[in-house]
mmCIF file of C-alpha atoms in Angstrom:
data_model
loop_
_atom_site.group_PDB
_atom_site.id
_atom_site.type_symbol
_atom_site.label_atom_id
_atom_site.label_comp_id
_atom_site.label_asym_id
_atom_site.label_seq_id
_atom_site.Cartn_x
_atom_site.Cartn_y
_atom_site.Cartn_z
ATOM 1 C CA UNK A 1 1.308 -17.648 -10.477
ATOM 2 C CA UNK A 2 4.275 -15.731 -9.080
ATOM 3 C CA UNK A 3 4.307 -12.159 -7.794
ATOM 4 C CA UNK A 4 7.198 -11.083 -10.021
ATOM 5 C CA UNK A 5 5.873 -7.695 -11.107
ATOM 6 C CA UNK A 6 4.584 -6.836 -7.633
ATOM 7 C CA UNK A 7 7.861 -7.774 -5.929
ATOM 8 C CA UNK A 8 10.020 -6.002 -8.512
ATOM 9 C CA UNK A 9 8.008 -2.795 -8.248
ATOM 10 C CA UNK A 10 7.956 -2.802 -4.448
ATOM 11 C CA UNK A 11 11.655 -3.575 -4.097
ATOM 12 C CA UNK A 12 12.524 -0.829 -6.572
ATOM 13 C CA UNK A 13 10.387 1.672 -4.673
ATOM 14 C CA UNK A 14 11.937 0.699 -1.333
ATOM 15 C CA UNK A 15 15.460 1.042 -2.710
ATOM 16 C CA UNK A 16 14.605 4.447 -4.175
ATOM 17 C CA UNK A 17 13.520 5.555 -0.699
ATOM 18 C CA UNK A 18 17.011 4.785 0.623
ATOM 19 C CA UNK A 19 19.180 7.025 -1.523
ATOM 20 C CA UNK A 20 22.330 6.555 0.581
ATOM 21 C CA UNK A 21 22.846 3.225 -1.202
ATOM 22 C CA UNK A 22 24.081 3.088 -4.800
ATOM 23 C CA UNK A 23 21.532 0.804 -6.431
ATOM 24 C CA UNK A 24 21.362 2.497 -9.825
ATOM 25 C CA UNK A 25 22.443 -0.580 -11.778
ATOM 26 C CA UNK A 26 19.873 -2.783 -10.051
ATOM 27 C CA UNK A 27 17.121 -0.205 -10.491
ATOM 28 C CA UNK A 28 17.882 0.283 -14.184
ATOM 29 C CA UNK A 29 17.498 -3.444 -14.816
ATOM 30 C CA UNK A 30 14.314 -3.578 -12.752
ATOM 31 C CA UNK A 31 12.885 -0.617 -14.649
ATOM 32 C CA UNK A 32 13.495 -2.276 -18.000
ATOM 33 C CA UNK A 33 11.681 -5.358 -16.763
ATOM 34 C CA UNK A 34 8.711 -3.333 -15.515
ATOM 35 C CA UNK A 35 8.429 -1.338 -18.730
ATOM 36 C CA UNK A 36 8.349 -4.593 -20.698
ATOM 37 C CA UNK A 37 5.416 -5.800 -18.596
ATOM 38 C CA UNK A 38 3.056 -2.865 -19.078
ATOM 39 C CA UNK A 39 -0.104 -4.227 -20.654
ATOM 40 C CA UNK A 40 -1.115 -3.722 -24.266
ATOM 41 C CA UNK A 41 -3.977 -6.226 -24.491
ATOM 42 C CA UNK A 42 -7.565 -5.473 -23.572
ATOM 43 C CA UNK A 43 -9.271 -7.202 -20.660
ATOM 44 C CA UNK A 44 -12.494 -7.467 -18.677
ATOM 45 C CA UNK A 45 -11.878 -4.090 -17.026
ATOM 46 C CA UNK A 46 -12.835 -2.402 -20.310
ATOM 47 C CA UNK A 47 -16.444 -3.565 -20.005
ATOM 48 C CA UNK A 48 -17.056 -0.705 -17.560
ATOM 49 C CA UNK A 49 -14.270 1.541 -18.773
ATOM 50 C CA UNK A 50 -14.357 1.222 -22.572
ATOM 51 C CA UNK A 51 -12.841 4.518 -23.660
ATOM 52 C CA UNK A 52 -9.549 4.296 -21.753
ATOM 53 C CA UNK A 53 -6.300 3.191 -23.365
ATOM 54 C CA UNK A 54 -4.681 0.028 -21.995
ATOM 55 C CA UNK A 55 -1.855 0.957 -19.629
ATOM 56 C CA UNK A 56 -1.899 -0.968 -16.384
ATOM 57 C CA UNK A 57 0.334 -3.625 -14.879
ATOM 58 C CA UNK A 58 -0.592 -7.028 -13.479
ATOM 59 C CA UNK A 59 0.605 -9.099 -10.538
ATOM 60 C CA UNK A 60 2.662 -11.762 -12.263
ATOM 61 C CA UNK A 61 5.224 -12.078 -15.020
ATOM 62 C CA UNK A 62 2.845 -13.980 -17.298
ATOM 63 C CA UNK A 63 -0.214 -11.765 -16.772
ATOM 64 C CA UNK A 64 -0.702 -9.699 -19.934
ATOM 65 C CA UNK A 65 -4.354 -8.587 -19.854
ATOM 66 C CA UNK A 66 -5.616 -8.433 -16.235
ATOM 67 C CA UNK A 67 -4.089 -5.320 -14.703
ATOM 68 C CA UNK A 68 -4.905 -4.093 -11.214
ATOM 69 C CA UNK A 69 -4.664 -0.812 -9.366
ATOM 70 C CA UNK A 70 -2.121 -1.842 -6.722
ATOM 71 C CA UNK A 71 0.399 -3.317 -9.156
ATOM 72 C CA UNK A 72 -0.005 -0.380 -11.508
ATOM 73 C CA UNK A 73 0.614 2.281 -8.875
ATOM 74 C CA UNK A 74 3.540 0.218 -7.538
ATOM 75 C CA UNK A 75 5.103 0.066 -11.007
ATOM 76 C CA UNK A 76 4.515 3.769 -11.536
ATOM 77 C CA UNK A 77 6.220 4.583 -8.235
ATOM 78 C CA UNK A 78 9.206 2.561 -9.397
ATOM 79 C CA UNK A 79 9.550 4.447 -12.705
ATOM 80 C CA UNK A 80 8.558 7.878 -11.397
ATOM 81 C CA UNK A 81 12.092 9.231 -11.185
ATOM 82 C CA UNK A 82 12.988 8.204 -14.734
ATOM 83 C CA UNK A 83 9.686 9.523 -16.077
ATOM 84 C CA UNK A 84 10.772 13.041 -15.109
ATOM 85 C CA UNK A 85 13.797 12.979 -17.406
ATOM 86 C CA UNK A 86 13.169 10.347 -20.086
ATOM 87 C CA UNK A 87 10.635 11.011 -22.826
ATOM 88 C CA UNK A 88 10.411 7.301 -23.629
ATOM 89 C CA UNK A 89 9.587 6.414 -20.013
ATOM 90 C CA UNK A 90 7.104 9.293 -19.888
ATOM 91 C CA UNK A 91 4.955 7.489 -22.452
ATOM 92 C CA UNK A 92 4.677 4.461 -20.157
ATOM 93 C CA UNK A 93 4.036 6.763 -17.207
ATOM 94 C CA UNK A 94 1.212 8.736 -18.811
ATOM 95 C CA UNK A 95 -0.557 5.611 -20.066
ATOM 96 C CA UNK A 96 -0.377 4.083 -16.593
ATOM 97 C CA UNK A 97 -1.423 7.239 -14.767
ATOM 98 C CA UNK A 98 -4.369 7.778 -17.090
ATOM 99 C CA UNK A 99 -5.482 4.187 -16.559
ATOM 100 C CA UNK A 100 -5.343 4.519 -12.754
ATOM 101 C CA UNK A 101 -7.382 7.726 -12.666
ATOM 102 C CA UNK A 102 -9.951 6.336 -15.101
ATOM 103 C CA UNK A 103 -10.524 3.327 -12.824
ATOM 104 C CA UNK A 104 -11.833 5.385 -9.912
ATOM 105 C CA UNK A 105 -15.254 4.134 -8.861
ATOM 106 C CA UNK A 106 -18.298 6.364 -8.918
ATOM 107 C CA UNK A 107 -18.279 6.478 -5.103
ATOM 108 C CA UNK A 108 -14.768 8.003 -5.089
ATOM 109 C CA UNK A 109 -12.792 4.946 -4.021
ATOM 110 C CA UNK A 110 -10.749 2.385 -5.905
ATOM 111 C CA UNK A 111 -11.017 -1.387 -6.100
ATOM 112 C CA UNK A 112 -8.479 -3.785 -7.574
ATOM 113 C CA UNK A 113 -9.488 -5.082 -11.001
ATOM 114 C CA UNK A 114 -12.619 -3.373 -12.272
ATOM 115 C CA UNK A 115 -14.669 -0.275 -11.606
ATOM 116 C CA UNK A 116 -18.250 -0.051 -10.358
ATOM 117 C CA UNK A 117 -18.743 -3.775 -9.717
ATOM 118 C CA UNK A 118 -20.253 -3.492 -6.249
ATOM 119 C CA UNK A 119 -23.582 -5.178 -6.958
ATOM 120 C CA UNK A 120 -24.826 -6.030 -3.476
ATOM 121 C CA UNK A 121 -27.425 -8.473 -4.750
ATOM 122 C CA UNK A 122 -24.602 -10.772 -5.916
ATOM 123 C CA UNK A 123 -23.233 -11.067 -2.387
ATOM 124 C CA UNK A 124 -26.497 -12.737 -1.349
ATOM 125 C CA UNK A 125 -26.168 -15.607 -3.812
ATOM 126 C CA UNK A 126 -25.714 -19.102 -2.399
ATOM 127 C CA UNK A 127 -22.069 -19.199 -3.439
ATOM 128 C CA UNK A 128 -19.272 -19.754 -0.950
ATOM 129 C CA UNK A 129 -17.364 -16.493 -0.659
ATOM 130 C CA UNK A 130 -19.789 -14.687 -2.960
ATOM 131 C CA UNK A 131 -19.176 -11.268 -1.449
ATOM 132 C CA UNK A 132 -15.416 -11.503 -1.963
ATOM 133 C CA UNK A 133 -15.429 -13.182 -5.369
ATOM 134 C CA UNK A 134 -18.491 -11.798 -7.171
ATOM 135 C CA UNK A 135 -18.337 -8.167 -6.024
ATOM 136 C CA UNK A 136 -15.469 -5.717 -5.806
ATOM 137 C CA UNK A 137 -16.329 -2.625 -3.810
ATOM 138 C CA UNK A 138 -13.935 0.210 -3.127
ATOM 139 C CA UNK A 139 -11.479 -0.587 -0.334
ATOM 140 C CA UNK A 140 -9.617 1.636 2.102
ATOM 141 C CA UNK A 141 -6.207 0.139 1.366
ATOM 142 C CA UNK A 142 -6.425 0.573 -2.411
ATOM 143 C CA UNK A 143 -8.019 3.999 -2.127
ATOM 144 C CA UNK A 144 -5.398 5.161 0.373
ATOM 145 C CA UNK A 145 -2.443 3.785 -1.579
ATOM 146 C CA UNK A 146 -3.740 5.239 -4.850
ATOM 147 C CA UNK A 147 -4.282 8.595 -3.169
ATOM 148 C CA UNK A 148 -0.725 8.535 -1.782
ATOM 149 C CA UNK A 149 0.629 7.731 -5.230
ATOM 150 C CA UNK A 150 -1.330 10.471 -6.991
ATOM 151 C CA UNK A 151 -0.273 13.144 -4.508
ATOM 152 C CA UNK A 152 3.305 12.128 -3.679
ATOM 153 C CA UNK A 153 4.353 10.949 -7.140
ATOM 154 C CA UNK A 154 2.025 12.536 -9.710
ATOM 155 C CA UNK A 155 1.656 15.972 -8.163
ATOM 156 C CA UNK A 156 -2.085 15.860 -7.535
ATOM 157 C CA UNK A 157 -3.610 17.973 -4.756
ATOM 158 C CA UNK A 158 -6.949 18.382 -3.011
ATOM 159 C CA UNK A 159 -7.944 20.732 -5.816
ATOM 160 C CA UNK A 160 -8.142 17.753 -8.173
ATOM 161 C CA UNK A 161 -11.613 16.229 -8.301
ATOM 162 C CA UNK A 162 -10.308 12.642 -8.102
ATOM 163 C CA UNK A 163 -8.361 13.444 -4.930
ATOM 164 C CA UNK A 164 -11.260 15.298 -3.336
ATOM 165 C CA UNK A 165 -13.600 12.365 -3.974
ATOM 166 C CA UNK A 166 -11.098 9.813 -2.649
ATOM 167 C CA UNK A 167 -10.514 11.810 0.537
ATOM 168 C CA UNK A 168 -14.260 12.040 1.082
ATOM 169 C CA UNK A 169 -14.641 8.266 0.597
ATOM 170 C CA UNK A 170 -11.925 7.470 3.131
ATOM 171 C CA UNK A 171 -13.305 9.851 5.751
ATOM 172 C CA UNK A 172 -16.758 8.339 5.302
ATOM 173 C CA UNK A 173 -15.493 4.754 5.643
ATOM 174 C CA UNK A 174 -13.330 5.040 8.742
ATOM 175 C CA UNK A 175 -14.267 2.547 11.467
ATOM 176 C CA UNK A 176 -15.808 3.917 14.658
ATOM 177 C CA UNK A 177 -12.624 3.058 16.572
ATOM 178 C CA UNK A 178 -10.429 5.108 14.217
ATOM 179 C CA UNK A 179 -9.034 2.316 12.053
ATOM 180 C CA UNK A 180 -9.697 1.292 8.448
ATOM 181 C CA UNK A 181 -10.215 -2.237 7.155
ATOM 182 C CA UNK A 182 -7.665 -3.427 4.579
ATOM 183 C CA UNK A 183 -8.849 -5.862 1.909
ATOM 184 C CA UNK A 184 -5.482 -7.015 0.540
ATOM 185 C CA UNK A 185 -3.408 -7.066 3.706
ATOM 186 C CA UNK A 186 -3.873 -8.137 7.314
ATOM 187 C CA UNK A 187 -5.875 -6.225 8.068
ATOM 188 C CA UNK A 188 -6.798 -3.187 10.141
ATOM 189 C CA UNK A 189 -3.130 -2.262 10.568
ATOM 190 C CA UNK A 190 -2.700 -2.494 6.792
ATOM 191 C CA UNK A 191 -5.836 -0.503 6.000
ATOM 192 C CA UNK A 192 -5.062 2.174 8.575
ATOM 193 C CA UNK A 193 -1.513 2.602 7.268
ATOM 194 C CA UNK A 194 -2.761 2.945 3.687
ATOM 195 C CA UNK A 195 -5.581 5.352 4.534
ATOM 196 C CA UNK A 196 -3.464 7.525 6.835
ATOM 197 C CA UNK A 197 -0.574 7.916 4.403
ATOM 198 C CA UNK A 198 -3.013 8.628 1.581
ATOM 199 C CA UNK A 199 -4.940 11.299 3.455
ATOM 200 C CA UNK A 200 -1.781 12.981 4.705
ATOM 201 C CA UNK A 201 -0.234 12.966 1.217
ATOM 202 C CA UNK A 202 -3.398 14.618 -0.084
ATOM 203 C CA UNK A 203 -2.931 17.473 2.355
ATOM 204 C CA UNK A 204 -5.379 16.555 5.111
ATOM 205 C CA UNK A 205 -4.036 18.218 8.237
ATOM 206 C CA UNK A 206 -2.370 15.963 10.804
ATOM 207 C CA UNK A 207 -4.648 17.523 13.426
ATOM 208 C CA UNK A 208 -7.824 16.493 11.593
ATOM 209 C CA UNK A 209 -10.068 14.425 13.908
ATOM 210 C CA UNK A 210 -9.941 11.399 11.604
ATOM 211 C CA UNK A 211 -6.137 11.462 11.560
ATOM 212 C CA UNK A 212 -5.962 11.888 15.324
ATOM 213 C CA UNK A 213 -8.338 8.990 15.906
ATOM 214 C CA UNK A 214 -6.338 6.740 13.601
ATOM 215 C CA UNK A 215 -3.053 7.639 15.300
ATOM 216 C CA UNK A 216 -4.596 6.972 18.707
ATOM 217 C CA UNK A 217 -5.803 3.578 17.492
ATOM 218 C CA UNK A 218 -2.324 2.641 16.235
ATOM 219 C CA UNK A 219 -0.686 3.742 19.466
ATOM 220 C CA UNK A 220 -3.132 1.635 21.432
ATOM 221 C CA UNK A 221 -2.222 -1.490 19.434
ATOM 222 C CA UNK A 222 1.557 -1.201 19.858
ATOM 223 C CA UNK A 223 3.102 -4.107 21.744
ATOM 224 C CA UNK A 224 5.559 -3.830 24.626
ATOM 225 C CA UNK A 225 8.450 -4.819 22.347
ATOM 226 C CA UNK A 226 7.749 -1.773 20.161
ATOM 227 C CA UNK A 227 6.167 -3.709 17.306
ATOM 228 C CA UNK A 228 2.684 -4.501 16.076
ATOM 229 C CA UNK A 229 1.047 -7.829 15.252
ATOM 230 C CA UNK A 230 -2.457 -8.650 14.023
ATOM 231 C CA UNK A 231 -4.081 -12.029 13.463
ATOM 232 C CA UNK A 232 -5.692 -13.115 10.204
ATOM 233 C CA UNK A 233 -8.768 -13.759 12.351
ATOM 234 C CA UNK A 234 -9.468 -10.023 12.176
ATOM 235 C CA UNK A 235 -10.630 -10.588 8.628
ATOM 236 C CA UNK A 236 -13.308 -13.157 9.391
ATOM 237 C CA UNK A 237 -14.408 -11.620 12.688
ATOM 238 C CA UNK A 238 -14.556 -8.104 11.229
ATOM 239 C CA UNK A 239 -12.780 -6.615 14.224
ATOM 240 C CA UNK A 240 -9.178 -6.287 15.330
ATOM 241 C CA UNK A 241 -7.710 -9.498 16.790
ATOM 242 C CA UNK A 242 -4.180 -9.221 18.243
ATOM 243 C CA UNK A 243 -1.695 -11.869 17.190
ATOM 244 C CA UNK A 244 0.038 -11.882 20.550
ATOM 245 C CA UNK A 245 3.419 -11.313 18.887
ATOM 246 C CA UNK A 246 4.823 -8.581 16.687
ATOM 247 C CA UNK A 247 5.483 -9.155 12.993
ATOM 248 C CA UNK A 248 8.009 -7.297 10.884
ATOM 249 C CA UNK A 249 5.750 -6.210 8.030
ATOM 250 C CA UNK A 250 2.917 -5.017 10.256
ATOM 251 C CA UNK A 251 5.371 -3.130 12.459
ATOM 252 C CA UNK A 252 6.784 -1.456 9.358
ATOM 253 C CA UNK A 253 3.287 -0.419 8.215
ATOM 254 C CA UNK A 254 2.331 1.023 11.581
ATOM 255 C CA UNK A 255 5.666 2.783 12.035
ATOM 256 C CA UNK A 256 5.496 4.255 8.539
ATOM 257 C CA UNK A 257 2.000 5.582 9.233
ATOM 258 C CA UNK A 258 3.132 7.264 12.445
ATOM 259 C CA UNK A 259 6.149 8.764 10.674
ATOM 260 C CA UNK A 260 3.816 10.324 8.110
ATOM 261 C CA UNK A 261 1.540 11.677 10.832
ATOM 262 C CA UNK A 262 4.220 13.359 12.968
ATOM 263 C CA UNK A 263 6.554 16.268 12.301
ATOM 264 C CA UNK A 264 8.781 15.299 15.223
ATOM 265 C CA UNK A 265 9.967 12.083 16.809
ATOM 266 C CA UNK A 266 7.698 10.464 19.367
ATOM 267 C CA UNK A 267 8.476 7.404 21.502
ATOM 268 C CA UNK A 268 6.187 5.093 19.511
ATOM 269 C CA UNK A 269 8.127 5.793 16.301
ATOM 270 C CA UNK A 270 11.472 5.277 18.008
ATOM 271 C CA UNK A 271 10.243 2.016 19.505
ATOM 272 C CA UNK A 272 8.910 0.837 16.152
ATOM 273 C CA UNK A 273 12.188 1.649 14.434
ATOM 274 C CA UNK A 274 14.035 -0.037 17.278
ATOM 275 C CA UNK A 275 12.053 -3.215 16.734
ATOM 276 C CA UNK A 276 12.750 -3.181 13.007
ATOM 277 C CA UNK A 277 16.508 -2.736 13.309
ATOM 278 C CA UNK A 278 17.351 -4.578 16.524
ATOM 279 C CA UNK A 279 14.685 -6.927 17.755
ATOM 280 C CA UNK A 280 13.688 -9.051 14.783
ATOM 281 C CA UNK A 281 13.397 -12.668 15.836
ATOM 282 C CA UNK A 282 13.708 -15.453 13.290
ATOM 283 C CA UNK A 283 10.775 -17.608 14.340
ATOM 284 C CA UNK A 284 7.254 -18.354 13.144
ATOM 285 C CA UNK A 285 6.342 -14.658 13.068
ATOM 286 C CA UNK A 286 8.713 -14.160 10.118
ATOM 287 C CA UNK A 287 6.530 -16.335 7.895
ATOM 288 C CA UNK A 288 3.149 -15.437 9.335
ATOM 289 C CA UNK A 289 0.945 -14.404 6.380
ATOM 290 C CA UNK A 290 0.182 -10.690 6.230
ATOM 291 C CA UNK A 291 -1.026 -10.570 2.627
ATOM 292 C CA UNK A 292 -4.713 -11.284 2.039
ATOM 293 C CA UNK A 293 -6.115 -13.358 -0.787
ATOM 294 C CA UNK A 294 -9.663 -14.472 -0.041
ATOM 295 C CA UNK A 295 -11.063 -13.055 3.210
ATOM 296 C CA UNK A 296 -11.502 -15.880 5.683
ATOM 297 C CA UNK A 297 -10.217 -18.295 3.038
ATOM 298 C CA UNK A 298 -6.519 -17.936 2.326
ATOM 299 C CA UNK A 299 -3.680 -15.583 3.130
ATOM 300 C CA UNK A 300 -0.249 -15.052 1.609
ATOM 301 C CA UNK A 301 3.260 -14.912 3.020
ATOM 302 C CA UNK A 302 5.191 -12.672 0.637
ATOM 303 C CA UNK A 303 8.875 -13.443 1.014
ATOM 304 C CA UNK A 304 9.801 -9.863 0.148
ATOM 305 C CA UNK A 305 7.501 -8.127 2.618
ATOM 306 C CA UNK A 306 9.703 -8.132 5.719
ATOM 307 C CA UNK A 307 12.555 -6.551 3.792
ATOM 308 C CA UNK A 308 10.566 -4.221 1.530
ATOM 309 C CA UNK A 309 8.350 -2.590 4.134
ATOM 310 C CA UNK A 310 11.206 -2.317 6.629
ATOM 311 C CA UNK A 311 13.371 -0.551 4.042
ATOM 312 C CA UNK A 312 10.504 1.764 3.180
ATOM 313 C CA UNK A 313 9.734 2.667 6.802
ATOM 314 C CA UNK A 314 13.394 3.247 7.641
ATOM 315 C CA UNK A 315 13.900 5.285 4.485
ATOM 316 C CA UNK A 316 10.969 7.517 5.378
ATOM 317 C CA UNK A 317 12.265 7.749 8.940
ATOM 318 C CA UNK A 318 15.608 9.071 7.715
ATOM 319 C CA UNK A 319 13.995 11.459 5.236
ATOM 320 C CA UNK A 320 11.461 12.791 7.719
ATOM 321 C CA UNK A 321 13.727 13.394 10.661
ATOM 322 C CA UNK A 322 16.901 14.418 8.812
ATOM 323 C CA UNK A 323 19.093 11.654 10.228
ATOM 324 C CA UNK A 324 20.510 10.503 6.895
ATOM 325 C CA UNK A 325 24.021 11.079 8.147
ATOM 326 C CA UNK A 326 23.455 9.118 11.330
ATOM 327 C CA UNK A 327 23.515 5.385 11.785
ATOM 328 C CA UNK A 328 20.068 4.154 12.798
ATOM 329 C CA UNK A 329 21.432 1.780 15.428
ATOM 330 C CA UNK A 330 23.362 4.655 17.001
ATOM 331 C CA UNK A 331 20.316 6.903 16.917
ATOM 332 C CA UNK A 332 18.097 4.341 18.621
ATOM 333 C CA UNK A 333 20.679 3.515 21.273
ATOM 334 C CA UNK A 334 20.283 7.042 22.619
ATOM 335 C CA UNK A 335 16.668 6.511 23.646
#
């Protein structure tokens, strides 16, 4: 199974975030592909959500009836601009948005494929990996990313009940050290990036204690070269394990989170950007898996991740600090 829909949506979103490049032709073709892959067939998710119209997207090109939250919000980000002006695209948009909101769990968070499937008794069955395969509780990464989508792309605010509940869930599930655990990425860096950007998009003040603790945690994990790197062992040990080297995708996540949390440039952001644009080394760290499949079981190296998340972080850097007319290399050489 290939990650065609996921990659296409993410690449489109990253290119949209870098408006100085003329990618309209590429994005138009990508949009047509994504619109053709919105689901129309029913699936298992309807067992606990029977009254909602089909409207999600799945991970792969051939997946036509198993949508998930992350792919759906990624696809919706990619078509968001067109949905504002095209009535035909708006129909796809509204079906997808309605599906995402309807999939919120009763506890306020979001999981990937179904809603309200966190039956703890199943995790005690004598099945290898039972907790990860037989239950699907809300996760910080999916809740944070969905929250960021709803607020930054769909215009939701803290006044909306779904947003209020999601914010409450994230604040209640922050780790004692200030981080969040990410289910579908490695691992605490991924979860913290997703939760931070989601909370900030929802309007939680950057000075809120939870935000401050998360920022402090990220700053503490930055390596001397300006990047970040976390081992897959974090997943099985349930605590942060440094990789000993920085990776591109994890550096992009951490840098993007700090960009969202600051109204002005700080050294950690400049160092993170510097790593992304100048100090990338083509060695084993470039293919180190930072996507999670089965916790403690298998992990995924997405070939697009190093490029996609770097583009996104740099695009947000330029937008946030008004340096769109300045070359990034030139800007970093001054510090």
